[in-house]
Amino acid sequence: MRVLLTSWGSRGDVEPLAALAVALRGLGAEARVCAPPDEEFAELLARVGVPLVPLGPTVRSVVARPERPTVEDAFRLAARLVAERFETLPAAAEGCDALVATGLMPAGARDVAEKLGIRYVLACFHLLGLPSRQFPPGARPGKPSPEGETDNRVLWQQDAQRVNALYGEALNSHRAAIGLPPVDNVRDHVLTDRPWLAADPVLCPSRGMTDLDVVQTGAWVLPDDRPLPEGLESFLAAGAPPVYVGFGSMASYVPKDIARVAIEAVRAQGRRVVLARGWAGLTPVDDAEDCFVVGEVNQQALFGRVAAVVHHGGAGTTLTAARAGAPQVVVPQIADQPRWAARVAELGIGAAHEGSTPTSDSLSAALAAAMGPETRARAEAVSGEVRADGAAVAARLLLDTAG
């Protein structure tokens, strides 16, 4: 069996596909990944021997600019990605039996699978985009809902209209070019009635949370056995466990002084700092020896050796910290991140910072709460409940339902 896995999004959207590809290979299937051509994604996939077919622009070129993307940028990107999928996926899916799509609204993927006559699966890593009577939709570029509207059914209908405005014209134009009829609800067409949820059920329970018939496989975790850099090993051994601070790909969203604020907050708690540069290029505020800067690093190996993890609330970082039993402080910026922050607080495994722009005092207070003995004990207990076999579950499901 051959499977094409495709996504356009940050590392948190691409690394799970590498995990699924490895799991499929372990069952004797062949998998290839069609994803953004960012250098770090290519290196990640090469490390596990999975072929990368480039799709669209690099994510870094879109999100790591000094200014945040505008609504006009979002509309241009939506049309470009639809066109890129119709151009790239047919050749990438040649000889494949199934196509699994994830990431930023993969409009075009189901349509290519339909034209090729192969199975299509939509997988997501959180519940944010799945219609629900329990919660409103997340923010999306386009015409906002009327102020004061609280009926979730109405809000989700308006969300579908925004998706149509973003993707509908481009999608139906390309469908017509290959002899397919138009679709009138792009969002529901992409999602299908039975999407897969590649998220841990402890961290992201789905029962009763969406109107769709979700198949929850568990999170797709790529095992990482890389050693930590020698300098980091020496830093960890030189004192009490430090606090990790990192904001991933949130280059244009995090406050400009976030490194200074975070370092001051950690120092106020009497701890040292492991500062991840990330796409924002965070740097230390001075030459003090209590701060160690890392680039791309094995978080699975690191998080079990820190006092706490301060992060933006991406699905992958939240999961890795939870698996490691590390208390978390989540400073959410966009998209699904506020939901992960709320869940971390609800489970008692960390603190959710109120607002996206912390001060040294507010972040220090959140750290104090997260590093308390009760939270540490709870984080360690929950770590034993979080599973790492979701990729294997999904791989078996793909093979069992082939044909």
Short mmCIF file of C-alpha atoms in Angstrom, two decimals:
data_model
loop_
_atom_site.label_atom_id
_atom_site.label_comp_id
_atom_site.label_asym_id
_atom_site.label_seq_id
_atom_site.Cartn_x
_atom_site.Cartn_y
_atom_site.Cartn_z
CA MET A 1 0.00 0.00 0.00
CA ARG A 2 1.14 3.52 -0.79
CA VAL A 3 -0.08 6.63 1.04
CA LEU A 4 0.45 10.32 0.33
CA LEU A 5 0.47 12.52 3.43
CA THR A 6 0.10 16.25 2.87
CA SER A 7 0.02 19.41 4.95
CA TRP A 8 0.83 23.10 4.84
CA GLY A 9 1.61 24.54 8.24
CA SER A 10 4.23 24.83 10.97
CA ARG A 11 6.43 22.07 12.38
CA GLY A 12 3.49 20.99 14.53
CA ASP A 13 1.61 20.17 11.32
CA VAL A 14 4.50 18.40 9.57
CA GLU A 15 6.18 16.33 12.29
CA PRO A 16 3.05 14.23 12.97
CA LEU A 17 3.04 13.26 9.29
CA ALA A 18 6.62 12.05 9.66
CA ALA A 19 5.46 9.96 12.61
CA LEU A 20 2.62 8.44 10.58
CA ALA A 21 4.94 7.78 7.65
CA VAL A 22 7.36 5.91 9.91
CA ALA A 23 4.49 3.90 11.42
CA LEU A 24 3.18 3.01 7.97
CA ARG A 25 6.65 1.91 6.89
CA GLY A 26 6.84 -0.31 9.95
CA LEU A 27 3.73 -2.11 8.69
CA GLY A 28 5.17 -2.60 5.23
CA ALA A 29 3.44 0.32 3.54
CA GLU A 30 5.10 3.12 1.58
CA ALA A 31 4.49 6.76 2.51
CA ARG A 32 5.64 10.07 1.13
CA VAL A 33 5.01 13.56 2.47
CA CYS A 34 3.96 16.60 0.47
CA ALA A 35 4.63 19.65 2.64
CA PRO A 36 6.17 23.14 2.68
CA PRO A 37 9.80 23.29 1.51
CA ASP A 38 11.17 24.83 4.72
CA GLU A 39 14.72 23.64 5.35
CA GLU A 40 13.96 22.32 8.82
CA PHE A 41 11.04 20.24 7.52
CA ALA A 42 13.25 18.74 4.82
CA GLU A 43 15.88 17.91 7.44
CA LEU A 44 13.26 16.37 9.74
CA LEU A 45 11.91 14.09 7.04
CA ALA A 46 15.38 13.20 5.77
CA ARG A 47 16.35 12.16 9.30
CA VAL A 48 13.69 9.45 9.23
CA GLY A 49 14.13 8.57 5.57
CA VAL A 50 10.78 9.89 4.32
CA PRO A 51 10.67 11.57 0.88
CA LEU A 52 9.50 15.20 0.78
CA VAL A 53 7.55 16.59 -2.16
CA PRO A 54 7.59 20.43 -1.86
CA LEU A 55 4.22 22.16 -1.67
CA GLY A 56 3.70 25.91 -1.79
CA PRO A 57 5.87 28.64 -0.27
CA THR A 58 7.92 28.09 2.87
CA VAL A 59 5.94 28.67 6.03
CA ARG A 60 8.76 30.78 7.43
CA SER A 61 8.43 33.24 4.53
CA VAL A 62 4.78 33.77 5.46
CA VAL A 63 4.80 33.86 9.27
CA ALA A 64 8.32 34.95 10.21
CA ARG A 65 8.14 38.42 8.74
CA PRO A 66 8.42 41.52 10.99
CA GLU A 67 4.75 42.33 10.40
CA ARG A 68 1.81 40.01 10.96
CA PRO A 69 0.03 38.63 7.87
CA THR A 70 -2.92 40.76 6.76
CA VAL A 71 -6.38 39.68 5.66
CA GLU A 72 -5.32 40.37 2.08
CA ASP A 73 -2.28 38.11 2.60
CA ALA A 74 -4.59 35.35 3.84
CA PHE A 75 -6.80 35.53 0.75
CA ARG A 76 -3.80 35.47 -1.59
CA LEU A 77 -2.27 32.51 0.26
CA ALA A 78 -5.56 30.57 0.22
CA ALA A 79 -5.87 30.85 -3.57
CA ARG A 80 -2.20 30.02 -4.07
CA LEU A 81 -2.36 26.88 -1.92
CA VAL A 82 -5.44 25.61 -3.73
CA ALA A 83 -3.65 26.05 -7.06
CA GLU A 84 -0.48 24.42 -5.72
CA ARG A 85 -2.41 21.37 -4.53
CA PHE A 86 -4.09 20.84 -7.88
CA GLU A 87 -0.70 21.21 -9.57
CA THR A 88 1.45 19.16 -7.17
CA LEU A 89 -0.69 16.45 -5.59
CA PRO A 90 -1.69 14.47 -8.72
CA ALA A 91 1.92 13.54 -9.51
CA ALA A 92 2.81 13.09 -5.83
CA ALA A 93 -0.14 10.71 -5.39
CA GLU A 94 0.72 8.61 -8.42
CA GLY A 95 0.42 4.95 -7.49
CA CYS A 96 -1.04 5.75 -4.06
CA ASP A 97 -4.07 4.10 -2.53
CA ALA A 98 -4.94 6.89 -0.08
CA LEU A 99 -4.35 10.57 0.58
CA VAL A 100 -4.27 11.95 4.14
CA ALA A 101 -4.52 15.73 4.45
CA THR A 102 -3.87 17.94 7.47
CA GLY A 103 -2.83 21.49 8.28
CA LEU A 104 -4.22 24.80 7.11
CA MET A 105 -7.59 24.10 5.40
CA PRO A 106 -6.30 21.67 2.73
CA ALA A 107 -8.83 22.65 0.07
CA GLY A 108 -7.92 20.81 -3.12
CA ALA A 109 -6.64 17.60 -1.54
CA ARG A 110 -9.98 15.79 -1.46
CA ASP A 111 -10.65 16.91 -5.02
CA VAL A 112 -7.41 15.44 -6.33
CA ALA A 113 -8.15 12.19 -4.49
CA GLU A 114 -11.64 12.19 -6.02
CA LYS A 115 -10.24 12.65 -9.52
CA LEU A 116 -7.68 9.86 -8.97
CA GLY A 117 -10.26 7.54 -7.41
CA ILE A 118 -8.33 7.01 -4.18
CA ARG A 119 -9.36 7.23 -0.53
CA TYR A 120 -9.26 10.61 1.21
CA VAL A 121 -8.87 11.21 4.96
CA LEU A 122 -8.89 14.59 6.68
CA ALA A 123 -6.97 14.60 9.96
CA CYS A 124 -6.73 17.43 12.48
CA PHE A 125 -4.67 17.95 15.62
CA HIS A 126 -7.29 19.81 17.66
CA LEU A 127 -11.04 20.48 17.70
CA LEU A 128 -10.89 24.17 16.82
CA GLY A 129 -12.15 23.89 13.24
CA LEU A 130 -14.78 21.18 13.77
CA PRO A 131 -18.40 22.43 13.91
CA SER A 132 -19.89 22.15 17.38
CA ARG A 133 -22.89 23.22 19.41
CA GLN A 134 -20.58 23.32 22.44
CA PHE A 135 -18.26 26.16 21.41
CA PRO A 136 -17.99 28.90 18.76
CA PRO A 137 -15.59 28.74 15.81
CA GLY A 138 -12.13 30.21 16.02
CA ALA A 139 -11.16 33.45 14.32
CA ARG A 140 -10.76 33.35 10.55
CA PRO A 141 -9.98 36.07 7.98
CA GLY A 142 -13.04 37.60 6.35
CA LYS A 143 -16.34 39.18 7.30
CA PRO A 144 -16.77 38.97 11.10
CA SER A 145 -19.93 37.72 12.75
CA PRO A 146 -22.31 40.40 14.03
CA GLU A 147 -21.42 41.69 17.46
CA GLY A 148 -23.55 40.05 20.10
CA GLU A 149 -24.31 36.87 18.13
CA THR A 150 -24.11 33.95 20.58
CA ASP A 151 -25.92 31.09 18.82
CA ASN A 152 -23.16 28.61 18.01
CA ARG A 153 -25.14 27.12 15.12
CA VAL A 154 -25.36 30.55 13.49
CA LEU A 155 -21.71 31.30 14.20
CA TRP A 156 -20.61 28.05 12.54
CA GLN A 157 -22.78 28.82 9.49
CA GLN A 158 -21.01 32.16 9.22
CA ASP A 159 -17.67 30.39 9.61
CA ALA A 160 -18.54 28.24 6.60
CA GLN A 161 -19.29 31.40 4.64
CA ARG A 162 -15.85 32.79 5.52
CA VAL A 163 -14.21 29.57 4.31
CA ASN A 164 -16.18 29.80 1.06
CA ALA A 165 -14.99 33.38 0.61
CA LEU A 166 -11.38 32.33 1.16
CA TYR A 167 -11.28 29.16 -0.93
CA GLY A 168 -14.51 28.71 -2.89
CA GLU A 169 -13.74 30.54 -6.13
CA ALA A 170 -10.29 29.01 -6.51
CA LEU A 171 -11.44 25.52 -5.56
CA ASN A 172 -14.41 25.40 -7.90
CA SER A 173 -12.42 26.90 -10.75
CA HIS A 174 -9.83 24.13 -10.46
CA ARG A 175 -12.51 21.46 -10.01
CA ALA A 176 -14.18 22.61 -13.22
CA ALA A 177 -10.85 22.41 -15.05
CA ILE A 178 -10.60 18.68 -14.26
CA GLY A 179 -14.25 17.92 -14.93
CA LEU A 180 -15.61 17.93 -11.37
CA PRO A 181 -18.83 19.71 -10.30
CA PRO A 182 -18.69 22.66 -7.88
CA VAL A 183 -19.05 22.32 -4.11
CA ASP A 184 -21.19 24.79 -2.15
CA ASN A 185 -19.67 24.31 1.32
CA VAL A 186 -15.88 24.14 1.12
CA ARG A 187 -15.32 23.64 4.84
CA ASP A 188 -17.62 20.66 5.21
CA HIS A 189 -16.36 19.23 1.91
CA VAL A 190 -12.77 19.33 3.20
CA LEU A 191 -13.62 18.02 6.67
CA THR A 192 -15.91 15.18 5.54
CA ASP A 193 -18.47 13.68 7.93
CA ARG A 194 -15.82 11.52 9.62
CA PRO A 195 -12.54 13.35 10.15
CA TRP A 196 -9.70 11.88 12.17
CA LEU A 197 -8.53 13.58 15.35
CA ALA A 198 -4.82 13.00 15.92
CA ALA A 199 -4.80 14.28 19.50
CA ASP A 200 -4.46 12.57 22.85
CA PRO A 201 -7.87 11.92 24.48
CA VAL A 202 -6.61 13.03 27.89
CA LEU A 203 -5.44 16.40 26.59
CA CYS A 204 -8.17 16.77 23.97
CA PRO A 205 -11.32 14.80 24.83
CA SER A 206 -13.71 14.73 21.87
CA ARG A 207 -16.82 12.95 23.15
CA GLY A 208 -19.78 15.27 22.69
CA MET A 209 -17.56 18.14 21.58
CA THR A 210 -18.31 18.18 17.85
CA ASP A 211 -21.26 17.47 15.59
CA LEU A 212 -19.09 15.26 13.35
CA ASP A 213 -18.40 11.55 13.73
CA VAL A 214 -14.77 11.93 14.78
CA VAL A 215 -12.29 9.04 14.74
CA GLN A 216 -9.79 9.80 17.51
CA THR A 217 -6.56 7.95 16.87
CA GLY A 218 -4.44 9.61 19.53
CA ALA A 219 -1.51 11.91 18.85
CA TRP A 220 1.01 11.06 16.14
CA VAL A 221 4.33 11.18 17.98
CA LEU A 222 7.66 10.82 16.21
CA PRO A 223 10.16 9.18 18.61
CA ASP A 224 13.31 11.26 18.97
CA ASP A 225 16.49 9.57 20.19
CA ARG A 226 18.91 12.39 19.34
CA PRO A 227 21.31 13.33 22.13
CA LEU A 228 21.22 16.79 23.62
CA PRO A 229 24.09 19.08 22.63
CA GLU A 230 27.18 18.72 24.82
CA GLY A 231 26.97 22.31 26.01
CA LEU A 232 23.35 21.86 27.07
CA GLU A 233 24.20 18.66 28.93
CA SER A 234 26.88 20.55 30.86
CA PHE A 235 24.46 23.40 31.60
CA LEU A 236 21.81 21.01 32.92
CA ALA A 237 24.35 19.24 35.12
CA ALA A 238 25.68 22.48 36.59
CA GLY A 239 22.69 23.26 38.81
CA ALA A 240 19.03 22.78 39.63
CA PRO A 241 16.65 22.09 36.72
CA PRO A 242 16.11 25.24 34.64
CA VAL A 243 12.94 26.57 33.03
CA TYR A 244 12.54 26.11 29.28
CA VAL A 245 11.17 29.10 27.37
CA GLY A 246 10.20 28.81 23.71
CA PHE A 247 7.55 30.14 21.34
CA GLY A 248 8.12 28.00 18.25
CA SER A 249 7.03 29.59 14.98
CA MET A 250 5.27 32.55 16.59
CA ALA A 251 7.72 35.02 15.05
CA SER A 252 5.38 37.92 14.28
CA TYR A 253 2.93 37.27 17.12
CA VAL A 254 4.95 37.20 20.36
CA PRO A 255 5.71 40.56 21.98
CA LYS A 256 9.04 42.03 20.92
CA ASP A 257 10.37 41.99 24.48
CA ILE A 258 9.21 38.47 25.30
CA ALA A 259 12.77 37.18 25.89
CA ARG A 260 13.50 39.90 28.44
CA VAL A 261 10.14 39.42 30.16
CA ALA A 262 10.57 35.64 30.34
CA ILE A 263 14.15 35.73 31.60
CA GLU A 264 13.26 38.25 34.30
CA ALA A 265 10.26 36.14 35.34
CA VAL A 266 12.33 32.95 35.57
CA ARG A 267 15.09 34.69 37.51
CA ALA A 268 12.50 36.04 39.92
CA GLN A 269 11.71 32.40 40.74
CA GLY A 270 15.39 31.66 41.39
CA ARG A 271 15.74 29.48 38.29
CA ARG A 272 18.05 29.33 35.31
CA VAL A 273 16.76 29.54 31.73
CA VAL A 274 16.97 27.41 28.59
CA LEU A 275 15.89 29.86 25.89
CA ALA A 276 14.81 28.51 22.50
CA ARG A 277 15.52 30.94 19.67
CA GLY A 278 12.55 29.80 17.57
CA TRP A 279 11.44 31.67 14.48
CA ALA A 280 11.30 34.89 16.50
CA GLY A 281 15.09 34.68 16.99
CA LEU A 282 14.95 35.14 20.77
CA THR A 283 18.26 36.16 22.36
CA PRO A 284 19.49 36.62 25.96
CA VAL A 285 19.33 40.04 27.58
CA ASP A 286 22.87 39.82 28.99
CA ASP A 287 25.93 37.57 29.24
CA ALA A 288 24.98 35.95 32.54
CA GLU A 289 25.75 32.26 32.83
CA ASP A 290 22.25 31.37 34.00
CA CYS A 291 20.84 31.46 30.44
CA PHE A 292 21.56 28.86 27.75
CA VAL A 293 20.28 29.40 24.19
CA VAL A 294 19.24 26.47 21.97
CA GLY A 295 18.07 26.11 18.40
CA GLU A 296 16.16 23.06 17.21
CA VAL A 297 16.53 20.54 20.04
CA ASN A 298 15.16 17.18 21.16
CA GLN A 299 12.31 18.35 23.37
CA GLN A 300 11.42 14.78 24.33
CA ALA A 301 14.84 14.41 25.96
CA LEU A 302 14.95 17.94 27.39
CA PHE A 303 11.51 18.44 28.92
CA GLY A 304 11.92 15.65 31.46
CA ARG A 305 14.89 17.54 32.90
CA VAL A 306 13.41 21.01 33.36
CA ALA A 307 11.46 22.61 36.18
CA ALA A 308 8.77 23.96 33.85
CA VAL A 309 8.04 24.67 30.20
CA VAL A 310 6.93 28.18 29.17
CA HIS A 311 5.47 28.11 25.66
CA HIS A 312 2.82 29.38 23.25
CA GLY A 313 0.46 26.43 23.48
CA GLY A 314 1.08 24.62 20.23
CA ALA A 315 -0.39 21.13 20.13
CA GLY A 316 3.01 19.45 19.82
CA THR A 317 4.74 21.36 22.61
CA THR A 318 1.76 20.88 24.94
CA LEU A 319 1.81 17.14 24.28
CA THR A 320 5.57 16.78 24.70
CA ALA A 321 5.59 18.65 28.00
CA ALA A 322 2.61 16.63 29.24
CA ARG A 323 4.30 13.34 28.31
CA ALA A 324 7.44 14.44 30.14
CA GLY A 325 5.54 15.35 33.30
CA ALA A 326 6.84 18.92 33.13
CA PRO A 327 4.60 21.66 34.56
CA GLN A 328 3.61 24.15 31.88
CA VAL A 329 2.94 27.86 31.61
CA VAL A 330 1.06 28.53 28.40
CA VAL A 331 1.07 32.05 26.95
CA PRO A 332 -1.32 31.58 24.01
CA GLN A 333 -1.08 33.76 20.92
CA ILE A 334 -3.42 32.54 18.15
CA ALA A 335 -5.67 29.77 16.78
CA ASP A 336 -5.99 26.67 19.00
CA GLN A 337 -3.48 27.89 21.58
CA PRO A 338 -6.02 29.41 24.04
CA ARG A 339 -7.83 26.04 24.07
CA TRP A 340 -4.64 24.17 24.96
CA ALA A 341 -3.88 26.74 27.65
CA ALA A 342 -7.33 26.27 29.16
CA ARG A 343 -6.97 22.48 29.08
CA VAL A 344 -3.56 22.60 30.78
CA ALA A 345 -5.10 24.66 33.58
CA GLU A 346 -8.20 22.45 33.75
CA LEU A 347 -6.07 19.32 34.16
CA GLY A 348 -3.99 21.01 36.85
CA ILE A 349 -0.72 20.32 35.02
CA GLY A 350 0.23 23.96 34.66
CA ALA A 351 -0.99 27.53 34.39
CA ALA A 352 -2.69 29.44 31.59
CA HIS A 353 -1.39 32.99 31.36
CA GLU A 354 -4.22 35.47 30.98
CA GLY A 355 -3.57 37.32 27.75
CA SER A 356 -0.88 37.06 25.12
CA THR A 357 1.37 39.86 26.39
CA PRO A 358 2.86 38.96 29.78
CA THR A 359 4.77 41.23 32.09
CA SER A 360 7.65 39.99 34.19
CA ASP A 361 5.39 40.03 37.23
CA SER A 362 2.44 38.22 35.59
CA LEU A 363 4.66 35.55 34.09
CA SER A 364 6.55 35.11 37.36
CA ALA A 365 3.25 34.59 39.18
CA ALA A 366 2.16 32.00 36.61
CA LEU A 367 5.50 30.21 37.00
CA ALA A 368 5.16 30.18 40.78
CA ALA A 369 1.76 28.52 40.44
CA ALA A 370 3.00 26.00 37.86
CA MET A 371 6.06 25.00 39.84
CA GLY A 372 4.18 24.40 43.09
CA PRO A 373 4.34 20.86 44.50
CA GLU A 374 0.70 20.06 43.76
CA THR A 375 1.00 21.01 40.09
CA ARG A 376 4.28 19.10 39.75
CA ALA A 377 2.67 16.00 41.26
CA ARG A 378 -0.37 16.34 39.02
CA ALA A 379 1.81 16.79 35.91
CA GLU A 380 3.75 13.65 36.75
CA ALA A 381 0.53 11.70 37.32
CA VAL A 382 -1.07 12.83 34.04
CA SER A 383 2.12 12.02 32.12
CA GLY A 384 1.42 8.34 32.77
CA GLU A 385 -2.00 8.66 31.13
CA VAL A 386 -0.84 10.35 27.91
CA ARG A 387 -0.20 7.85 25.13
CA ALA A 388 2.27 7.91 22.27
CA ASP A 389 0.86 5.19 20.00
CA GLY A 390 -1.53 7.30 17.91
CA ALA A 391 0.55 7.03 14.74
CA ALA A 392 0.55 3.24 15.00
CA VAL A 393 -3.23 3.27 15.55
CA ALA A 394 -3.74 5.50 12.50
CA ALA A 395 -1.40 3.42 10.34
CA ARG A 396 -3.24 0.20 11.19
CA LEU A 397 -6.55 1.90 10.54
CA LEU A 398 -5.40 3.00 7.10
CA LEU A 399 -4.20 -0.49 6.22
CA ASP A 400 -7.22 -2.27 7.70
CA THR A 401 -9.62 -0.12 5.68
CA ALA A 402 -7.63 -0.14 2.43
CA GLY A 403 -9.87 -0.67 -0.52
#
